């Protein structure tokens, strides 16, 4: 899980860098096409193209749509927002996950968990406080990404142990590639430098590696055990944001990040305690 989060932050950093020159849908399309090409080559080399067959096409397509939406929302936000702040807002995902687990997984939402969710959302408001440079429409996009990602994680949890990780990984790439290929004629802008072609390919490679690690993590451990480790991404986002873009969160943003992390960790610990008692 720690490795997956680090890979995703590196992918996001490259995507943010490329938004200086290219429209976001063009980058997202290249991300999914490169991702799919790498996966197909990998499966073909191993003689495992049969992994493209799925017994649960409905769930796989739904999961792929959520991943495509999350990627588009987040890459769009990164074109404007600092990396660390966007990552911190996106970390309200565990709060959404806790809320969605009630109707979708039959879990209870007692008062303490509801309070933790509300406190965590208040932490997000500290980051996007009125009057700050971040207080724009783009600040809502990491939250939209978090909602899509929470639903994506729930479906990933349902698939764990039911389908081979490579099948689930491939279908996420297939759905995204198909959707953005429809848009590509209207948004594609060919890279003008060889280095940019390489970076687009690397983004696809990182997506493949990150999602495979994520799926494998859920195969071996429950979401409540893994959730706290996802916050390691904030450290990577702050370091890469400073190193690549010269951005570092101010005191208000750091306070908001601390509140979001504390709320998420409380929810994870509370859920583990509840499951242990059962």
XYZ file of C-alpha atoms in Angstrom:
278
model
C 0.000 0.000 0.000
C 2.852 2.389 0.822
C 4.519 1.588 -2.495
C 1.238 2.030 -4.395
C 0.640 5.458 -2.865
C 4.182 6.580 -3.648
C 3.841 5.471 -7.265
C 0.531 7.332 -7.631
C 1.990 10.574 -6.236
C 4.870 10.345 -8.700
C 2.363 9.787 -11.519
C 0.370 12.838 -10.375
C 3.547 14.928 -10.281
C 4.356 14.066 -13.898
C 0.758 14.780 -14.947
C 0.815 18.187 -13.235
C 4.109 18.990 -14.948
C 2.673 18.140 -18.381
C -0.450 20.304 -17.870
C 1.813 23.293 -18.516
C 1.763 22.379 -22.215
C -1.124 20.003 -22.919
C -4.882 19.848 -22.208
C -5.832 17.538 -19.353
C -8.071 15.152 -21.371
C -5.153 14.627 -23.763
C -2.908 13.592 -20.859
C -5.592 11.325 -19.398
C -6.100 9.640 -22.776
C -2.367 9.011 -23.130
C -2.277 7.683 -19.562
C -4.941 5.053 -20.273
C -3.648 4.129 -23.732
C -0.086 3.679 -22.440
C -1.440 1.790 -19.427
C -3.433 -0.571 -21.667
C -0.567 -1.096 -24.148
C 1.817 -2.004 -21.307
C -0.684 -4.422 -19.781
C -1.461 -6.119 -23.110
C 2.244 -6.536 -23.848
C 2.800 -7.942 -20.351
C -0.095 -10.392 -20.642
C 0.943 -11.468 -24.140
C 4.538 -12.071 -23.035
C 3.272 -14.293 -20.226
C 0.734 -16.051 -22.444
C -2.082 -14.831 -20.211
C -4.334 -12.904 -22.580
C -7.120 -15.099 -21.204
C -7.034 -12.775 -18.192
C -8.987 -10.273 -20.304
C -12.076 -12.458 -19.839
C -14.167 -11.477 -16.854
C -17.070 -13.184 -15.136
C -18.287 -9.844 -13.755
C -18.356 -7.375 -16.662
C -20.888 -5.086 -14.978
C -18.748 -4.555 -11.909
C -15.600 -4.200 -13.988
C -17.143 -1.561 -16.250
C -18.538 0.366 -13.281
C -15.142 0.255 -11.601
C -13.452 1.432 -14.817
C -15.876 4.355 -15.195
C -15.167 5.465 -11.633
C -11.424 5.272 -12.229
C -11.725 7.285 -15.449
C -13.788 9.961 -13.723
C -11.447 10.133 -10.734
C -8.410 10.521 -13.006
C -9.999 13.287 -15.081
C -11.183 15.215 -12.015
C -7.853 14.984 -10.234
C -5.580 15.771 -13.178
C -7.786 18.794 -13.931
C -7.405 20.037 -10.356
C -3.633 19.585 -10.550
C -3.476 21.966 -13.500
C -4.285 24.752 -11.018
C -3.827 23.585 -7.415
C -0.521 22.931 -5.620
C 0.272 19.212 -5.434
C 0.200 18.852 -1.636
C -3.059 20.776 -1.180
C -4.816 18.805 -3.921
C -3.568 15.542 -2.386
C -4.754 16.589 1.077
C -8.255 17.458 -0.140
C -8.384 14.132 -1.991
C -7.612 12.384 1.302
C -11.197 12.967 2.413
C -11.712 9.711 0.490
C -11.649 7.545 3.667
C -14.361 9.803 5.091
C -16.539 9.196 2.034
C -15.648 5.516 2.237
C -16.874 5.337 5.834
C -20.136 7.037 4.892
C -20.736 4.923 1.763
C -20.002 1.713 3.652
C -23.324 2.171 5.445
C -25.642 1.742 2.425
C -23.270 -0.319 0.267
C -21.648 -2.679 2.773
C -24.262 -2.708 5.499
C -22.040 -1.114 8.130
C -23.350 1.017 10.996
C -22.663 4.756 11.242
C -22.625 5.529 14.943
C -22.310 9.037 16.320
C -18.538 8.972 16.801
C -17.875 7.963 13.187
C -20.272 10.633 11.920
C -18.482 13.225 14.059
C -15.109 12.120 12.668
C -16.410 12.474 9.101
C -17.685 16.004 9.786
C -14.418 17.010 11.496
C -12.447 15.674 8.535
C -14.544 17.682 6.089
C -13.932 20.743 8.275
C -10.216 20.067 7.813
C -10.716 20.226 4.051
C -12.414 23.597 4.503
C -9.339 24.850 6.364
C -7.295 24.126 3.234
C -9.738 25.765 0.782
C -10.791 28.568 3.171
C -12.520 31.580 1.569
C -10.038 34.233 0.573
C -7.192 31.824 -0.133
C -5.748 31.290 -3.603
C -7.070 27.722 -3.516
C -10.693 28.806 -2.991
C -11.881 28.174 -6.566
C -14.030 25.683 -8.448
C -10.925 23.534 -8.888
C -10.825 22.852 -5.132
C -14.043 20.839 -5.527
C -12.469 18.501 -8.067
C -10.255 16.575 -5.592
C -13.427 15.987 -3.550
C -15.186 14.672 -6.653
C -12.147 12.477 -7.242
C -12.332 11.280 -3.614
C -15.987 10.309 -4.032
C -15.254 8.372 -7.232
C -12.240 6.782 -5.571
C -14.250 5.723 -2.525
C -16.777 3.953 -4.752
C -13.890 2.493 -6.779
C -12.291 1.130 -3.608
C -15.562 -0.439 -2.474
C -15.890 -2.248 -5.806
C -12.206 -3.234 -5.619
C -12.881 -4.712 -2.203
C -15.806 -6.687 -3.619
C -13.611 -8.039 -6.414
C -10.745 -9.056 -4.121
C -10.313 -12.824 -4.234
C -13.077 -13.215 -6.837
C -11.156 -12.295 -9.983
C -7.463 -12.418 -10.802
C -5.711 -9.088 -10.067
C -4.527 -8.857 -13.687
C -8.131 -9.146 -14.916
C -9.268 -6.328 -12.667
C -6.217 -4.261 -13.606
C -6.738 -4.765 -17.341
C -10.412 -3.856 -17.265
C -9.720 -0.566 -15.510
C -7.364 0.318 -18.361
C -9.742 -0.942 -21.081
C -12.708 1.139 -19.908
C -10.632 4.295 -19.544
C -8.958 3.802 -22.921
C -12.300 3.338 -24.692
C -13.927 6.382 -23.067
C -11.086 8.793 -23.718
C -10.433 7.423 -27.209
C -13.892 8.742 -28.119
C -12.786 12.162 -26.871
C -9.258 11.986 -28.298
C -9.974 13.443 -31.782
C -11.270 16.595 -30.109
C -8.637 17.016 -27.369
C -5.416 15.306 -28.497
C -2.367 17.504 -28.826
C 0.776 15.678 -29.922
C 3.835 16.238 -27.687
C 6.389 18.585 -29.194
C 9.379 17.108 -27.376
C 10.713 13.572 -27.155
C 10.947 13.925 -23.391
C 7.203 14.605 -23.175
C 6.456 11.415 -25.127
C 8.583 9.542 -22.608
C 6.797 11.135 -19.655
C 3.378 10.180 -21.058
C 4.557 6.588 -21.418
C 5.968 6.645 -17.873
C 2.619 7.878 -16.542
C 0.955 4.821 -18.082
C 3.635 2.548 -16.623
C 3.232 4.064 -13.154
C -0.542 3.666 -13.375
C -0.104 -0.024 -14.183
C 2.315 -0.586 -11.310
C 0.337 1.444 -8.780
C -3.013 -0.222 -9.443
C -1.473 -3.685 -9.439
C 0.100 -2.990 -6.044
C -3.227 -1.642 -4.774
C -5.152 -4.708 -5.915
C -2.548 -7.027 -4.397
C -2.710 -5.101 -1.135
C -6.475 -5.650 -0.917
C -5.947 -9.331 -1.693
C -3.812 -9.717 1.430
C -5.228 -7.280 3.977
C -8.541 -5.586 4.859
C -9.142 -1.962 3.903
C -9.213 -0.818 7.538
C -5.704 -2.155 8.104
C -4.378 -0.557 4.915
C -6.085 2.845 5.208
C -3.591 4.490 7.614
C -0.683 3.692 5.304
C -2.266 5.644 2.456
C -1.520 8.893 4.281
C 2.166 8.424 3.557
C 1.233 9.969 0.211
C 0.946 13.394 1.838
C 4.636 13.399 2.703
C 5.552 12.462 -0.855
C 3.212 15.133 -2.234
C 4.779 17.833 -0.041
C 8.332 16.788 -0.926
C 7.694 16.457 -4.668
C 5.622 19.650 -4.729
C 8.522 21.545 -3.164
C 11.229 19.879 -5.266
C 9.501 20.116 -8.661
C 7.184 23.138 -8.398
C 8.554 25.119 -5.454
C 5.237 24.856 -3.572
C 4.857 24.145 0.146
C 1.634 24.302 2.202
C 1.106 27.267 4.532
C 0.192 26.913 8.209
C -3.561 26.815 7.524
C -3.181 24.080 4.933
C -0.894 22.059 7.205
C -3.484 22.352 9.984
C -6.219 21.165 7.639
C -4.066 18.224 6.539
C -3.494 17.249 10.175
C -7.242 17.333 10.874
C -8.044 15.190 7.804
C -5.373 12.624 8.673
C -6.453 12.473 12.331
C -10.092 11.932 11.321
C -9.161 9.243 8.816
C -6.954 7.419 11.306
C -9.681 7.597 13.940
C -12.208 6.092 11.532
C -9.800 3.309 10.553
C -9.035 2.510 14.193
C -12.687 2.620 15.170
C -13.658 0.272 12.349
C -10.909 -2.194 13.242
C -12.058 -2.181 16.877
C -15.642 -2.821 15.798
C -14.600 -5.705 13.531
C -12.451 -7.195 16.314
C -15.393 -7.163 18.723
C -17.509 -9.023 16.151
